[in-house]
Each structure stands twice: as structure tokens, then as C-alpha cells.
Amino acid sequence: LSRTGTLNSTKPNLTAVLCPAALTGAGLLLALVPSAGCNQALVSMLLVLAMGVYGLAAGGATPALVDMAPAHAGILYGIAGTVSNASGFLAPLIVGMLTSPAPSLGNWATVFYLTCGIYLLGALAFLAFGSAEVQPWAQPAPQHGTVASHIEHQADNAHRFDLTTSFAESFHMF
């Protein structure tokens, strides 16, 4: 896709397309599961397709963390992993509450519609707040004592140069 220019071939555009497309596609496929009723083959096919489509999110949200803040990627992955893994213990509790005391197709339909809603909410959140650009808060601070900071210092003091000063005095900043 990048070579052919199909999706405008820039990384931010690919990220902006992949994550919401994955979440929306997977959510809609999960919303179809209740209509399959007790047809195990159809339910299995919809679940496999939903998770396959959801795999596209790996090309969107995952690299976006590195792109947003390269110097803080480890911290961002830690926070994102902690938040996303919370669903690992919350989902069974919520499903248990929604399907007990007697699991039924109606109860399970609620579970799948709720999951679809969460996926669609995630897609909207990524569209609203997601980015593959380095964020202003992630810009490295200028460091004193480096060549770049010395050049900036010289540029800031360039207007102070006085022709009446001696050659030696003009290099006092070294």
C-alpha cells in the first residue's frame, strides 16, 4: 500500500485507517453473532473473522505509541498494556453478571452488542484523539552543553555583537 500510494502512503494515514477500520469491522462482525443463533459453524466463522479483522489494529494503535513519543514508548506501552489487560479480569465478571443465573441467547446477545459498542467507542476515540505524529509533550528538551544548544546560544546572542569590542572579547561565550 505504501509503494502504490493507495492510501496516500504516509504512516499517519495508514495508522488513522487501520485502527478504526479494525475496531469497526470486528465490532460489526461481533454484532452479527446473536443473529447466528445456535449455528455453531456460523458463530465460529464470525468470531474468527472478527478477530482476524481486529488484527489490523496491530498496524494502527501499536506503532502509534512509538510514533507519538519515541523516547517514552516503553512507558506508554506499559500504561497501555496495564489498561488493556484490565479487561482480562473485568470481562469475565461482567459476562457472568449479564448471563447468570440462566444463560440464554438474549443474555449472550447483550454481551456481544456491548462488546460491539466498546469496539465502536474505541474506533471513535482513536479517530478523535489518535495520532502517529510526535506529540509536543514528547519533544526532547534542549540540553545544555551540546553543540545544538551552543548554536542556539550563539544565535540568541548574535544581535548583541558590537563592532567596537575586541576580537578576543567577542569569543567570551566559549
JSON list of C-alpha atoms in Angstrom, two decimals:
[
{"chain": "A", "resi": 1, "resn": "LEU", "atom": "CA", "xyz": [0.00, 0.00, 0.00]},
{"chain": "A", "resi": 2, "resn": "SER", "atom": "CA", "xyz": [2.85, 2.40, 0.77]},
{"chain": "A", "resi": 3, "resn": "ARG", "atom": "CA", "xyz": [4.58, 1.88, -2.56]},
{"chain": "A", "resi": 4, "resn": "THR", "atom": "CA", "xyz": [1.49, 2.19, -4.72]},
{"chain": "A", "resi": 5, "resn": "GLY", "atom": "CA", "xyz": [0.10, 5.24, -2.96]},
{"chain": "A", "resi": 6, "resn": "THR", "atom": "CA", "xyz": [-3.28, 3.55, -2.49]},
{"chain": "A", "resi": 7, "resn": "LEU", "atom": "CA", "xyz": [-3.81, 5.03, 0.96]},
{"chain": "A", "resi": 8, "resn": "ASN", "atom": "CA", "xyz": [-1.81, 8.19, 0.38]},
{"chain": "A", "resi": 9, "resn": "SER", "atom": "CA", "xyz": [1.10, 6.06, 1.62]},
{"chain": "A", "resi": 10, "resn": "THR", "atom": "CA", "xyz": [2.01, 8.07, 4.69]},
{"chain": "A", "resi": 11, "resn": "LYS", "atom": "CA", "xyz": [2.38, 6.41, 8.05]},
{"chain": "A", "resi": 12, "resn": "PRO", "atom": "CA", "xyz": [-0.12, 8.72, 9.81]},
{"chain": "A", "resi": 13, "resn": "ASN", "atom": "CA", "xyz": [-2.74, 7.93, 7.17]},
{"chain": "A", "resi": 14, "resn": "LEU", "atom": "CA", "xyz": [-2.18, 4.18, 7.48]},
{"chain": "A", "resi": 15, "resn": "THR", "atom": "CA", "xyz": [-2.43, 4.40, 11.26]},
{"chain": "A", "resi": 16, "resn": "ALA", "atom": "CA", "xyz": [-5.55, 6.53, 11.02]},
{"chain": "A", "resi": 17, "resn": "VAL", "atom": "CA", "xyz": [-7.19, 3.98, 8.70]},
{"chain": "A", "resi": 18, "resn": "LEU", "atom": "CA", "xyz": [-6.07, 0.66, 10.20]},
{"chain": "A", "resi": 19, "resn": "CYS", "atom": "CA", "xyz": [-7.08, 1.07, 13.84]},
{"chain": "A", "resi": 20, "resn": "PRO", "atom": "CA", "xyz": [-10.62, 2.44, 13.36]},
{"chain": "A", "resi": 21, "resn": "ALA", "atom": "CA", "xyz": [-11.23, 0.02, 10.47]},
{"chain": "A", "resi": 22, "resn": "ALA", "atom": "CA", "xyz": [-10.14, -2.91, 12.62]},
{"chain": "A", "resi": 23, "resn": "LEU", "atom": "CA", "xyz": [-12.27, -1.89, 15.59]},
{"chain": "A", "resi": 24, "resn": "THR", "atom": "CA", "xyz": [-15.32, -1.08, 13.47]},
{"chain": "A", "resi": 25, "resn": "GLY", "atom": "CA", "xyz": [-15.08, -4.24, 11.37]},
{"chain": "A", "resi": 26, "resn": "ALA", "atom": "CA", "xyz": [-14.56, -6.51, 14.37]},
{"chain": "A", "resi": 27, "resn": "GLY", "atom": "CA", "xyz": [-17.35, -4.80, 16.29]},
{"chain": "A", "resi": 28, "resn": "LEU", "atom": "CA", "xyz": [-19.84, -5.18, 13.47]},
{"chain": "A", "resi": 29, "resn": "LEU", "atom": "CA", "xyz": [-18.93, -8.85, 12.99]},
{"chain": "A", "resi": 30, "resn": "LEU", "atom": "CA", "xyz": [-19.44, -9.45, 16.71]},
{"chain": "A", "resi": 31, "resn": "ALA", "atom": "CA", "xyz": [-22.83, -7.72, 16.49]},
{"chain": "A", "resi": 32, "resn": "LEU", "atom": "CA", "xyz": [-23.83, -10.35, 13.89]},
{"chain": "A", "resi": 33, "resn": "VAL", "atom": "CA", "xyz": [-23.10, -13.26, 16.25]},
{"chain": "A", "resi": 34, "resn": "PRO", "atom": "CA", "xyz": [-26.51, -13.16, 18.03]},
{"chain": "A", "resi": 35, "resn": "SER", "atom": "CA", "xyz": [-28.29, -13.41, 14.67]},
{"chain": "A", "resi": 36, "resn": "ALA", "atom": "CA", "xyz": [-26.48, -16.72, 14.04]},
{"chain": "A", "resi": 37, "resn": "GLY", "atom": "CA", "xyz": [-28.43, -18.27, 16.90]},
{"chain": "A", "resi": 38, "resn": "CYS", "atom": "CA", "xyz": [-27.19, -21.76, 17.77]},
{"chain": "A", "resi": 39, "resn": "ASN", "atom": "CA", "xyz": [-25.46, -22.36, 14.44]},
{"chain": "A", "resi": 40, "resn": "GLN", "atom": "CA", "xyz": [-22.03, -23.27, 15.79]},
{"chain": "A", "resi": 41, "resn": "ALA", "atom": "CA", "xyz": [-20.27, -23.15, 12.43]},
{"chain": "A", "resi": 42, "resn": "LEU", "atom": "CA", "xyz": [-21.59, -19.67, 11.64]},
{"chain": "A", "resi": 43, "resn": "VAL", "atom": "CA", "xyz": [-20.82, -18.36, 15.14]},
{"chain": "A", "resi": 44, "resn": "SER", "atom": "CA", "xyz": [-17.30, -19.78, 14.91]},
{"chain": "A", "resi": 45, "resn": "MET", "atom": "CA", "xyz": [-16.79, -18.24, 11.47]},
{"chain": "A", "resi": 46, "resn": "LEU", "atom": "CA", "xyz": [-17.99, -14.81, 12.67]},
{"chain": "A", "resi": 47, "resn": "LEU", "atom": "CA", "xyz": [-15.71, -14.96, 15.72]},
{"chain": "A", "resi": 48, "resn": "VAL", "atom": "CA", "xyz": [-12.68, -15.98, 13.65]},
{"chain": "A", "resi": 49, "resn": "LEU", "atom": "CA", "xyz": [-13.38, -13.25, 11.09]},
{"chain": "A", "resi": 50, "resn": "ALA", "atom": "CA", "xyz": [-13.88, -10.66, 13.84]},
{"chain": "A", "resi": 51, "resn": "MET", "atom": "CA", "xyz": [-10.55, -11.48, 15.46]},
{"chain": "A", "resi": 52, "resn": "GLY", "atom": "CA", "xyz": [-8.83, -11.59, 12.06]},
{"chain": "A", "resi": 53, "resn": "VAL", "atom": "CA", "xyz": [-10.13, -8.13, 11.20]},
{"chain": "A", "resi": 54, "resn": "TYR", "atom": "CA", "xyz": [-9.21, -6.93, 14.69]},
{"chain": "A", "resi": 55, "resn": "GLY", "atom": "CA", "xyz": [-5.62, -7.96, 13.91]},
{"chain": "A", "resi": 56, "resn": "LEU", "atom": "CA", "xyz": [-5.40, -4.94, 11.59]},
{"chain": "A", "resi": 57, "resn": "ALA", "atom": "CA", "xyz": [-5.30, -2.78, 14.72]},
{"chain": "A", "resi": 58, "resn": "ALA", "atom": "CA", "xyz": [-1.75, -4.01, 15.28]},
{"chain": "A", "resi": 59, "resn": "GLY", "atom": "CA", "xyz": [-0.75, -1.85, 12.31]},
{"chain": "A", "resi": 60, "resn": "GLY", "atom": "CA", "xyz": [-2.51, 1.17, 13.79]},
{"chain": "A", "resi": 61, "resn": "ALA", "atom": "CA", "xyz": [-2.54, 1.56, 17.54]},
{"chain": "A", "resi": 62, "resn": "THR", "atom": "CA", "xyz": [0.63, -0.37, 18.35]},
{"chain": "A", "resi": 63, "resn": "PRO", "atom": "CA", "xyz": [3.07, 1.62, 16.18]},
{"chain": "A", "resi": 64, "resn": "ALA", "atom": "CA", "xyz": [1.25, 4.86, 17.03]},
{"chain": "A", "resi": 65, "resn": "LEU", "atom": "CA", "xyz": [2.62, 4.65, 20.58]},
{"chain": "A", "resi": 66, "resn": "VAL", "atom": "CA", "xyz": [6.19, 4.65, 19.27]},
{"chain": "A", "resi": 67, "resn": "ASP", "atom": "CA", "xyz": [5.41, 7.36, 16.72]},
{"chain": "A", "resi": 68, "resn": "MET", "atom": "CA", "xyz": [3.74, 9.63, 19.30]},
{"chain": "A", "resi": 69, "resn": "ALA", "atom": "CA", "xyz": [6.61, 9.61, 21.77]},
{"chain": "A", "resi": 70, "resn": "PRO", "atom": "CA", "xyz": [9.70, 7.64, 20.72]},
{"chain": "A", "resi": 71, "resn": "ALA", "atom": "CA", "xyz": [11.61, 8.45, 23.91]},
{"chain": "A", "resi": 72, "resn": "HIS", "atom": "CA", "xyz": [8.68, 7.39, 26.11]},
{"chain": "A", "resi": 73, "resn": "ALA", "atom": "CA", "xyz": [7.47, 4.35, 24.14]},
{"chain": "A", "resi": 74, "resn": "GLY", "atom": "CA", "xyz": [8.29, 1.90, 26.93]},
{"chain": "A", "resi": 75, "resn": "ILE", "atom": "CA", "xyz": [6.28, 3.85, 29.47]},
{"chain": "A", "resi": 76, "resn": "LEU", "atom": "CA", "xyz": [3.38, 4.24, 27.04]},
{"chain": "A", "resi": 77, "resn": "TYR", "atom": "CA", "xyz": [3.39, 0.51, 26.25]},
{"chain": "A", "resi": 78, "resn": "GLY", "atom": "CA", "xyz": [3.36, -0.23, 29.98]},
{"chain": "A", "resi": 79, "resn": "ILE", "atom": "CA", "xyz": [0.38, 2.04, 30.60]},
{"chain": "A", "resi": 80, "resn": "ALA", "atom": "CA", "xyz": [-1.49, 0.79, 27.52]},
{"chain": "A", "resi": 81, "resn": "GLY", "atom": "CA", "xyz": [-0.78, -2.82, 28.45]},
{"chain": "A", "resi": 82, "resn": "THR", "atom": "CA", "xyz": [-1.99, -2.31, 32.00]},
{"chain": "A", "resi": 83, "resn": "VAL", "atom": "CA", "xyz": [-5.22, -0.66, 30.89]},
{"chain": "A", "resi": 84, "resn": "SER", "atom": "CA", "xyz": [-5.90, -3.17, 28.12]},
{"chain": "A", "resi": 85, "resn": "ASN", "atom": "CA", "xyz": [-5.13, -6.17, 30.33]},
{"chain": "A", "resi": 86, "resn": "ALA", "atom": "CA", "xyz": [-7.66, -4.94, 32.88]},
{"chain": "A", "resi": 87, "resn": "SER", "atom": "CA", "xyz": [-10.29, -6.33, 30.51]},
{"chain": "A", "resi": 88, "resn": "GLY", "atom": "CA", "xyz": [-8.81, -9.77, 31.17]},
{"chain": "A", "resi": 89, "resn": "PHE", "atom": "CA", "xyz": [-10.28, -9.82, 34.65]},
{"chain": "A", "resi": 90, "resn": "LEU", "atom": "CA", "xyz": [-13.21, -7.42, 34.15]},
{"chain": "A", "resi": 91, "resn": "ALA", "atom": "CA", "xyz": [-14.75, -9.12, 31.09]},
{"chain": "A", "resi": 92, "resn": "PRO", "atom": "CA", "xyz": [-15.44, -12.49, 32.77]},
{"chain": "A", "resi": 93, "resn": "LEU", "atom": "CA", "xyz": [-17.03, -10.72, 35.73]},
{"chain": "A", "resi": 94, "resn": "ILE", "atom": "CA", "xyz": [-19.28, -8.61, 33.51]},
{"chain": "A", "resi": 95, "resn": "VAL", "atom": "CA", "xyz": [-20.20, -11.55, 31.26]},
{"chain": "A", "resi": 96, "resn": "GLY", "atom": "CA", "xyz": [-21.01, -13.59, 34.36]},
{"chain": "A", "resi": 97, "resn": "MET", "atom": "CA", "xyz": [-23.30, -10.86, 35.66]},
{"chain": "A", "resi": 98, "resn": "LEU", "atom": "CA", "xyz": [-25.03, -10.46, 32.29]},
{"chain": "A", "resi": 99, "resn": "THR", "atom": "CA", "xyz": [-25.57, -14.17, 31.63]},
{"chain": "A", "resi": 100, "resn": "SER", "atom": "CA", "xyz": [-26.47, -15.52, 35.06]},
{"chain": "A", "resi": 101, "resn": "PRO", "atom": "CA", "xyz": [-28.38, -17.16, 36.61]},
{"chain": "A", "resi": 102, "resn": "ALA", "atom": "CA", "xyz": [-29.54, -18.84, 33.39]},
{"chain": "A", "resi": 103, "resn": "PRO", "atom": "CA", "xyz": [-27.57, -18.15, 30.19]},
{"chain": "A", "resi": 104, "resn": "SER", "atom": "CA", "xyz": [-29.82, -17.53, 27.21]},
{"chain": "A", "resi": 105, "resn": "LEU", "atom": "CA", "xyz": [-29.44, -16.31, 23.64]},
{"chain": "A", "resi": 106, "resn": "GLY", "atom": "CA", "xyz": [-30.86, -12.96, 24.75]},
{"chain": "A", "resi": 107, "resn": "ASN", "atom": "CA", "xyz": [-28.28, -12.62, 27.54]},
{"chain": "A", "resi": 108, "resn": "TRP", "atom": "CA", "xyz": [-25.46, -13.52, 25.18]},
{"chain": "A", "resi": 109, "resn": "ALA", "atom": "CA", "xyz": [-26.81, -11.07, 22.60]},
{"chain": "A", "resi": 110, "resn": "THR", "atom": "CA", "xyz": [-26.40, -8.34, 25.23]},
{"chain": "A", "resi": 111, "resn": "VAL", "atom": "CA", "xyz": [-22.77, -9.42, 25.73]},
{"chain": "A", "resi": 112, "resn": "PHE", "atom": "CA", "xyz": [-21.99, -9.25, 22.01]},
{"chain": "A", "resi": 113, "resn": "TYR", "atom": "CA", "xyz": [-23.82, -5.93, 21.50]},
{"chain": "A", "resi": 114, "resn": "LEU", "atom": "CA", "xyz": [-21.96, -4.46, 24.48]},
{"chain": "A", "resi": 115, "resn": "THR", "atom": "CA", "xyz": [-18.66, -5.68, 23.01]},
{"chain": "A", "resi": 116, "resn": "CYS", "atom": "CA", "xyz": [-19.59, -4.15, 19.65]},
{"chain": "A", "resi": 117, "resn": "GLY", "atom": "CA", "xyz": [-20.33, -0.85, 21.39]},
{"chain": "A", "resi": 118, "resn": "ILE", "atom": "CA", "xyz": [-16.97, -0.90, 23.17]},
{"chain": "A", "resi": 119, "resn": "TYR", "atom": "CA", "xyz": [-15.16, -1.55, 19.88]},
{"chain": "A", "resi": 120, "resn": "LEU", "atom": "CA", "xyz": [-17.05, 1.27, 18.13]},
{"chain": "A", "resi": 121, "resn": "LEU", "atom": "CA", "xyz": [-16.32, 3.62, 21.03]},
{"chain": "A", "resi": 122, "resn": "GLY", "atom": "CA", "xyz": [-12.63, 2.71, 20.71]},
{"chain": "A", "resi": 123, "resn": "ALA", "atom": "CA", "xyz": [-12.74, 3.48, 16.98]},
{"chain": "A", "resi": 124, "resn": "LEU", "atom": "CA", "xyz": [-14.31, 6.87, 17.64]},
{"chain": "A", "resi": 125, "resn": "ALA", "atom": "CA", "xyz": [-11.79, 7.63, 20.39]},
{"chain": "A", "resi": 126, "resn": "PHE", "atom": "CA", "xyz": [-8.91, 6.77, 18.06]},
{"chain": "A", "resi": 127, "resn": "LEU", "atom": "CA", "xyz": [-10.38, 8.95, 15.32]},
{"chain": "A", "resi": 128, "resn": "ALA", "atom": "CA", "xyz": [-10.75, 11.84, 17.76]},
{"chain": "A", "resi": 129, "resn": "PHE", "atom": "CA", "xyz": [-7.50, 11.53, 19.73]},
{"chain": "A", "resi": 130, "resn": "GLY", "atom": "CA", "xyz": [-5.22, 9.06, 17.92]},
{"chain": "A", "resi": 131, "resn": "SER", "atom": "CA", "xyz": [-2.12, 10.27, 16.14]},
{"chain": "A", "resi": 132, "resn": "ALA", "atom": "CA", "xyz": [1.07, 9.00, 14.58]},
{"chain": "A", "resi": 133, "resn": "GLU", "atom": "CA", "xyz": [2.82, 12.35, 14.94]},
{"chain": "A", "resi": 134, "resn": "VAL", "atom": "CA", "xyz": [5.33, 13.16, 17.67]},
{"chain": "A", "resi": 135, "resn": "GLN", "atom": "CA", "xyz": [3.38, 14.96, 20.36]},
{"chain": "A", "resi": 136, "resn": "PRO", "atom": "CA", "xyz": [4.52, 18.34, 21.74]},
{"chain": "A", "resi": 137, "resn": "TRP", "atom": "CA", "xyz": [4.89, 16.91, 25.25]},
{"chain": "A", "resi": 138, "resn": "ALA", "atom": "CA", "xyz": [7.22, 14.23, 23.85]},
{"chain": "A", "resi": 139, "resn": "GLN", "atom": "CA", "xyz": [9.66, 16.63, 22.18]},
{"chain": "A", "resi": 140, "resn": "PRO", "atom": "CA", "xyz": [13.13, 16.28, 23.68]},
{"chain": "A", "resi": 141, "resn": "ALA", "atom": "CA", "xyz": [14.20, 19.21, 25.82]},
{"chain": "A", "resi": 142, "resn": "PRO", "atom": "CA", "xyz": [17.26, 21.09, 24.59]},
{"chain": "A", "resi": 143, "resn": "GLN", "atom": "CA", "xyz": [20.28, 20.01, 26.58]},
{"chain": "A", "resi": 144, "resn": "HIS", "atom": "CA", "xyz": [22.92, 22.44, 27.77]},
{"chain": "A", "resi": 145, "resn": "GLY", "atom": "CA", "xyz": [26.48, 21.73, 26.77]},
{"chain": "A", "resi": 146, "resn": "THR", "atom": "CA", "xyz": [25.63, 20.18, 23.43]},
{"chain": "A", "resi": 147, "resn": "VAL", "atom": "CA", "xyz": [26.60, 21.55, 20.04]},
{"chain": "A", "resi": 148, "resn": "ALA", "atom": "CA", "xyz": [22.93, 22.28, 19.27]},
{"chain": "A", "resi": 149, "resn": "SER", "atom": "CA", "xyz": [22.48, 24.28, 22.48]},
{"chain": "A", "resi": 150, "resn": "HIS", "atom": "CA", "xyz": [25.70, 26.21, 21.78]},
{"chain": "A", "resi": 151, "resn": "ILE", "atom": "CA", "xyz": [24.48, 27.10, 18.28]},
{"chain": "A", "resi": 152, "resn": "GLU", "atom": "CA", "xyz": [21.14, 28.25, 19.72]},
{"chain": "A", "resi": 153, "resn": "HIS", "atom": "CA", "xyz": [23.00, 30.31, 22.33]},
{"chain": "A", "resi": 154, "resn": "GLN", "atom": "CA", "xyz": [25.13, 31.93, 19.62]},
{"chain": "A", "resi": 155, "resn": "ALA", "atom": "CA", "xyz": [22.04, 32.71, 17.56]},
{"chain": "A", "resi": 156, "resn": "ASP", "atom": "CA", "xyz": [20.34, 34.27, 20.59]},
{"chain": "A", "resi": 157, "resn": "ASN", "atom": "CA", "xyz": [23.39, 36.45, 21.30]},
{"chain": "A", "resi": 158, "resn": "ALA", "atom": "CA", "xyz": [24.14, 37.37, 17.67]},
{"chain": "A", "resi": 159, "resn": "HIS", "atom": "CA", "xyz": [22.22, 40.62, 17.95]},
{"chain": "A", "resi": 160, "resn": "ARG", "atom": "CA", "xyz": [24.46, 41.69, 20.87]},
{"chain": "A", "resi": 161, "resn": "PHE", "atom": "CA", "xyz": [27.66, 41.73, 18.82]},
{"chain": "A", "resi": 162, "resn": "ASP", "atom": "CA", "xyz": [29.25, 45.15, 18.89]},
{"chain": "A", "resi": 163, "resn": "LEU", "atom": "CA", "xyz": [31.84, 46.15, 16.32]},
{"chain": "A", "resi": 164, "resn": "THR", "atom": "CA", "xyz": [33.73, 48.12, 18.96]},
{"chain": "A", "resi": 165, "resn": "THR", "atom": "CA", "xyz": [34.53, 45.03, 21.02]},
{"chain": "A", "resi": 166, "resn": "SER", "atom": "CA", "xyz": [37.85, 43.40, 20.54]},
{"chain": "A", "resi": 167, "resn": "PHE", "atom": "CA", "xyz": [38.29, 40.14, 18.70]},
{"chain": "A", "resi": 168, "resn": "ALA", "atom": "CA", "xyz": [39.08, 38.29, 21.95]},
{"chain": "A", "resi": 169, "resn": "GLU", "atom": "CA", "xyz": [36.06, 39.67, 23.78]},
{"chain": "A", "resi": 170, "resn": "SER", "atom": "CA", "xyz": [33.70, 38.51, 21.05]},
{"chain": "A", "resi": 171, "resn": "PHE", "atom": "CA", "xyz": [34.53, 34.87, 21.89]},
{"chain": "A", "resi": 172, "resn": "HIS", "atom": "CA", "xyz": [33.76, 35.11, 25.62]},
{"chain": "A", "resi": 173, "resn": "MET", "atom": "CA", "xyz": [30.96, 32.59, 25.28]},
{"chain": "A", "resi": 174, "resn": "PHE", "atom": "CA", "xyz": [33.42, 29.71, 24.73]}
]
